[in-house]
Amino acid sequence: MGQWGSQFWLPPAFSQRASRRLKGGCGQDWPHLGPQIAWTGGERLSYHEGVTLALVLSAGGMYAAWEVGVWKALRNRFHFDLVAGTSAGAWNAWAIAGGCCPDELVSEWMDPSTGTIMSPGLHRYGILRPAMLHEKARHLFTRFQPRMPFGLTLTEVPRLRPLLVRGPDVTWCHLAAAASIPLCFPPLDIQGKHYVDGGLLGALPVWAAEAMGATHAIAVNALNVLPFTLLRTLIRPRQPSAALQVFSIEPSEKLGPLRDSVVWSAAHVQRWIEQGERDGTRAATSITM
């Protein structure tokens, strides 16, 4: 498995660019550092070429709280070399890549402000107001910055093309776009192109982990029930090659009715996290590398 190597102090010019990136808008063109480089503050962390095991987190709306429990169960059993996700799973993955501990991530989900993200309000693109979604994306972007390789997927519209965005290139706009459910939230304009939820073209972007260099992936899928399974037959998601070894983890019990995936409830979040931890613990015993 790969591990973080030496730390190097960034030159002032780069540190200034990183500072501007924290404050920048959606249309700016940030320097690309490559898929295996990330930074925090004034340091750059180098990652060697032995990327192997990926944690991949699915879309799921409020159901994605279940993923937090799974990660709690897995984090002390496996060394993850990179993390990827889409939609709400991308937000979980961003926090994990940023060094978030389980209690912090649980607190994010238990915060009642999470329930305001899906606020009803008609507009030309859909039925949910984007203000709180964008505010949460800014909050997560400011609070966490990747300490390990990270990737999220988006869907370019109207061309319906998947896009993998890696850690150094991610802005708060990419985080917001990753969770912009079509027909609910408006697309995000990023450098002249429009993007929505990556889950539209694949709720579990295992292909992205392979594109980032993984040879093995633990794929955590919160959406294993109708209508999501039907959607996968209508819109065939991009698949990884046969060379990628994938270990799948899904809820052992139905998380709840479809309405629960869009309506926040502290009781539901707590129950899903606890179930995720049980499911993750059970699955871990059968995963061998």
XYZ file of C-alpha atoms in Angstrom:
289
model
C 0.000 0.000 0.000
C 1.093 3.562 -0.607
C 1.955 5.949 2.177
C 2.634 9.651 2.485
C 6.252 10.547 1.996
C 8.297 13.619 2.798
C 6.865 17.084 3.365
C 8.215 20.132 1.534
C 7.659 23.807 2.258
C 5.915 25.568 -0.597
C 7.457 28.661 -2.145
C 5.599 31.915 -1.364
C 4.193 32.239 -4.888
C 2.517 28.861 -4.665
C 1.185 29.564 -1.187
C -0.398 32.747 -2.512
C -2.049 30.832 -5.353
C -3.398 28.276 -2.879
C -4.764 31.124 -0.745
C -6.517 32.638 -3.752
C -7.942 29.216 -4.580
C -9.647 29.087 -1.191
C -11.402 32.365 -1.958
C -11.941 31.927 -5.689
C -15.109 31.581 -7.708
C -16.293 28.912 -10.104
C -14.786 30.288 -13.283
C -11.120 30.501 -12.305
C -8.462 28.276 -13.819
C -6.430 26.782 -10.970
C -2.967 25.218 -11.457
C -3.072 21.438 -11.929
C -0.649 19.544 -9.727
C -1.440 15.982 -10.810
C -3.510 13.218 -9.235
C -1.078 12.209 -6.506
C -0.316 15.601 -4.968
C -2.367 17.438 -2.346
C -1.631 20.245 0.049
C -2.715 21.686 3.389
C -1.795 25.171 4.496
C 1.791 25.879 3.501
C 2.911 22.296 3.036
C 2.803 19.929 0.090
C 2.529 16.230 0.716
C 4.102 13.927 -1.867
C 2.503 10.591 -2.614
C 4.510 7.825 -4.254
C 3.278 5.761 -7.205
C 2.091 2.733 -5.257
C -1.578 3.765 -5.033
C -3.510 0.564 -4.417
C -6.626 0.574 -2.231
C -9.487 3.032 -2.806
C -12.526 3.839 -0.718
C -15.427 4.703 -3.048
C -18.587 6.292 -1.644
C -21.887 6.385 -3.501
C -24.572 8.975 -3.962
C -27.401 8.683 -1.491
C -28.857 11.976 -0.277
C -29.551 11.648 3.427
C -28.934 7.895 3.145
C -25.236 8.749 2.791
C -25.112 9.068 6.583
C -24.978 5.252 6.501
C -21.610 5.539 4.723
C -20.177 7.319 7.762
C -20.859 4.254 9.899
C -19.280 1.961 7.323
C -16.177 4.137 7.229
C -15.983 4.108 11.031
C -15.840 0.322 10.887
C -13.280 0.169 8.069
C -10.854 2.952 8.934
C -8.909 0.992 11.547
C -8.909 -2.216 9.501
C -7.647 -0.958 6.128
C -5.150 1.603 4.884
C -6.827 3.570 2.106
C -4.538 5.129 -0.470
C -7.203 7.312 -2.069
C -10.868 8.170 -1.680
C -13.485 9.000 -4.317
C -17.184 9.648 -4.398
C -20.112 11.367 -6.013
C -23.034 13.443 -4.803
C -23.384 13.189 -0.999
C -20.692 10.508 -1.095
C -18.316 13.086 -2.565
C -18.929 15.311 0.450
C -18.177 12.426 2.810
C -15.089 11.565 0.779
C -13.869 15.182 0.814
C -14.070 15.305 4.619
C -12.341 11.932 4.975
C -9.552 12.954 2.591
C -9.199 16.128 4.645
C -8.426 14.220 7.814
C -11.879 14.417 9.369
C -12.289 12.032 12.310
C -15.478 9.959 12.651
C -16.898 12.085 15.454
C -16.461 15.230 13.362
C -18.222 13.689 10.379
C -21.034 12.402 12.583
C -21.402 15.932 13.964
C -21.671 17.323 10.434
C -24.525 14.943 9.706
C -26.247 15.497 13.049
C -26.148 19.280 12.638
C -29.748 20.458 12.008
C -28.456 22.846 9.331
C -27.953 19.748 7.160
C -31.723 19.543 7.013
C -31.922 22.938 5.304
C -29.917 21.859 2.254
C -33.000 20.514 0.477
C -35.248 23.570 0.910
C -38.297 23.725 -1.403
C -38.426 26.608 -3.830
C -39.401 26.698 -7.501
C -36.989 28.085 -10.098
C -36.343 27.558 -13.801
C -34.223 24.452 -13.173
C -36.186 22.633 -10.491
C -37.846 22.583 -7.108
C -35.088 23.111 -4.502
C -33.397 26.412 -3.657
C -29.605 26.207 -4.079
C -28.531 28.771 -1.445
C -28.068 26.358 1.464
C -26.470 23.702 -0.751
C -23.892 26.238 -1.879
C -23.332 27.464 1.666
C -22.681 23.909 2.878
C -20.282 23.290 -0.033
C -18.336 26.433 0.892
C -18.255 25.331 4.534
C -16.855 21.894 3.693
C -14.323 23.348 1.257
C -13.046 25.822 3.827
C -12.986 23.360 6.724
C -11.257 20.473 4.950
C -8.498 20.236 2.365
C -7.216 16.909 0.985
C -4.317 15.199 2.734
C -4.537 12.212 0.434
C -5.563 11.683 -3.212
C -9.237 12.582 -3.685
C -11.607 12.521 -6.637
C -15.246 13.351 -7.293
C -17.401 12.862 -10.353
C -19.722 15.324 -12.061
C -22.076 15.158 -15.029
C -21.645 17.759 -17.768
C -25.003 18.895 -19.146
C -26.582 18.858 -21.609
C -23.904 16.616 -23.156
C -24.260 13.978 -20.398
C -20.534 13.387 -20.075
C -18.953 12.170 -16.824
C -16.056 14.169 -15.431
C -13.514 13.171 -12.782
C -12.141 16.124 -10.803
C -9.134 15.440 -8.576
C -8.161 17.046 -5.293
C -5.915 19.917 -6.418
C -8.500 21.059 -8.961
C -11.554 20.974 -6.696
C -13.217 24.256 -5.693
C -16.339 24.743 -3.609
C -18.230 24.935 -6.902
C -17.246 21.360 -7.763
C -18.465 20.203 -4.354
C -21.759 22.024 -4.921
C -22.130 20.640 -8.443
C -21.439 17.105 -7.199
C -24.639 17.285 -5.139
C -26.788 19.334 -7.550
C -29.530 16.807 -8.226
C -31.003 17.337 -11.719
C -34.522 18.824 -11.773
C -34.012 19.864 -8.159
C -30.994 22.200 -8.059
C -29.627 24.347 -10.888
C -26.411 23.258 -12.602
C -23.141 24.973 -11.679
C -21.338 27.029 -14.297
C -17.644 26.138 -13.997
C -15.282 27.637 -16.553
C -18.046 27.996 -19.123
C -19.513 24.504 -18.784
C -22.494 23.340 -16.766
C -22.357 20.489 -14.273
C -24.782 18.574 -12.076
C -24.709 15.596 -9.733
C -22.270 12.929 -10.902
C -24.672 10.288 -9.620
C -26.860 10.910 -12.669
C -24.473 8.798 -14.767
C -23.378 6.437 -12.035
C -24.141 6.451 -8.333
C -21.012 4.454 -7.463
C -18.014 5.791 -9.453
C -15.634 2.871 -9.087
C -14.217 3.714 -12.515
C -12.905 6.974 -11.069
C -10.854 5.113 -8.467
C -9.231 3.034 -11.203
C -8.515 6.169 -13.217
C -6.694 7.521 -10.152
C -4.478 4.457 -9.949
C -6.305 2.013 -7.686
C -5.966 -1.715 -8.191
C -8.435 -2.586 -5.406
C -11.535 -0.733 -4.243
C -13.958 -1.043 -1.370
C -17.174 0.294 -2.876
C -19.754 1.522 -0.371
C -23.178 1.706 -2.017
C -26.099 3.262 -0.110
C -28.474 3.025 -3.094
C -29.273 -0.666 -3.526
C -33.077 -0.386 -3.779
C -35.698 0.853 -6.251
C -35.834 3.228 -8.050
C -32.053 3.499 -8.044
C -31.413 -0.049 -9.259
C -33.858 0.569 -12.127
C -32.077 3.786 -13.040
C -28.837 1.838 -13.477
C -30.524 -0.338 -16.106
C -31.818 2.701 -18.005
C -28.613 4.733 -17.796
C -25.704 2.343 -17.911
C -22.957 3.662 -15.629
C -19.357 3.710 -16.722
C -17.606 0.526 -15.625
C -14.024 -0.090 -14.497
C -11.880 -2.670 -16.231
C -11.825 -6.288 -15.118
C -8.393 -5.658 -13.624
C -9.840 -3.644 -10.730
C -10.749 -5.859 -7.786
C -13.907 -4.487 -6.162
C -15.341 -5.374 -2.759
C -18.917 -4.109 -2.393
C -20.693 -3.146 0.816
C -24.440 -2.414 0.834
C -27.055 -1.888 3.558
C -28.132 -5.181 5.107
C -31.562 -3.689 5.824
C -33.636 -1.154 3.893
C -32.698 2.315 5.089
C -36.244 3.579 4.748
C -38.791 4.953 2.270
C -37.608 7.166 -0.560
C -38.851 10.266 1.264
C -36.285 9.680 4.020
C -33.471 10.154 1.515
C -34.408 13.822 1.067
C -35.757 14.756 4.524
C -33.270 15.160 7.379
C -34.019 13.501 10.712
C -31.575 13.242 13.602
C -33.086 9.909 14.607
C -32.720 8.512 11.088
C -29.138 9.762 10.753
C -28.172 8.150 14.053
C -29.844 4.869 13.104
C -28.199 4.782 9.688
C -24.739 5.485 11.096
C -25.160 2.671 13.621
C -26.379 0.295 10.914
C -23.487 1.306 8.676
C -21.007 0.488 11.406
C -22.547 -2.964 11.829
C -22.591 -3.567 8.080
C -19.002 -2.384 7.725
C -17.784 -4.573 10.579
C -19.517 -7.601 9.116
C -18.196 -6.971 5.598
C -14.628 -6.355 6.756
C -14.244 -9.937 7.907
C -14.732 -11.212 4.345
C -12.413 -8.771 2.554
C -8.978 -10.134 1.755
C -6.304 -8.443 -0.342
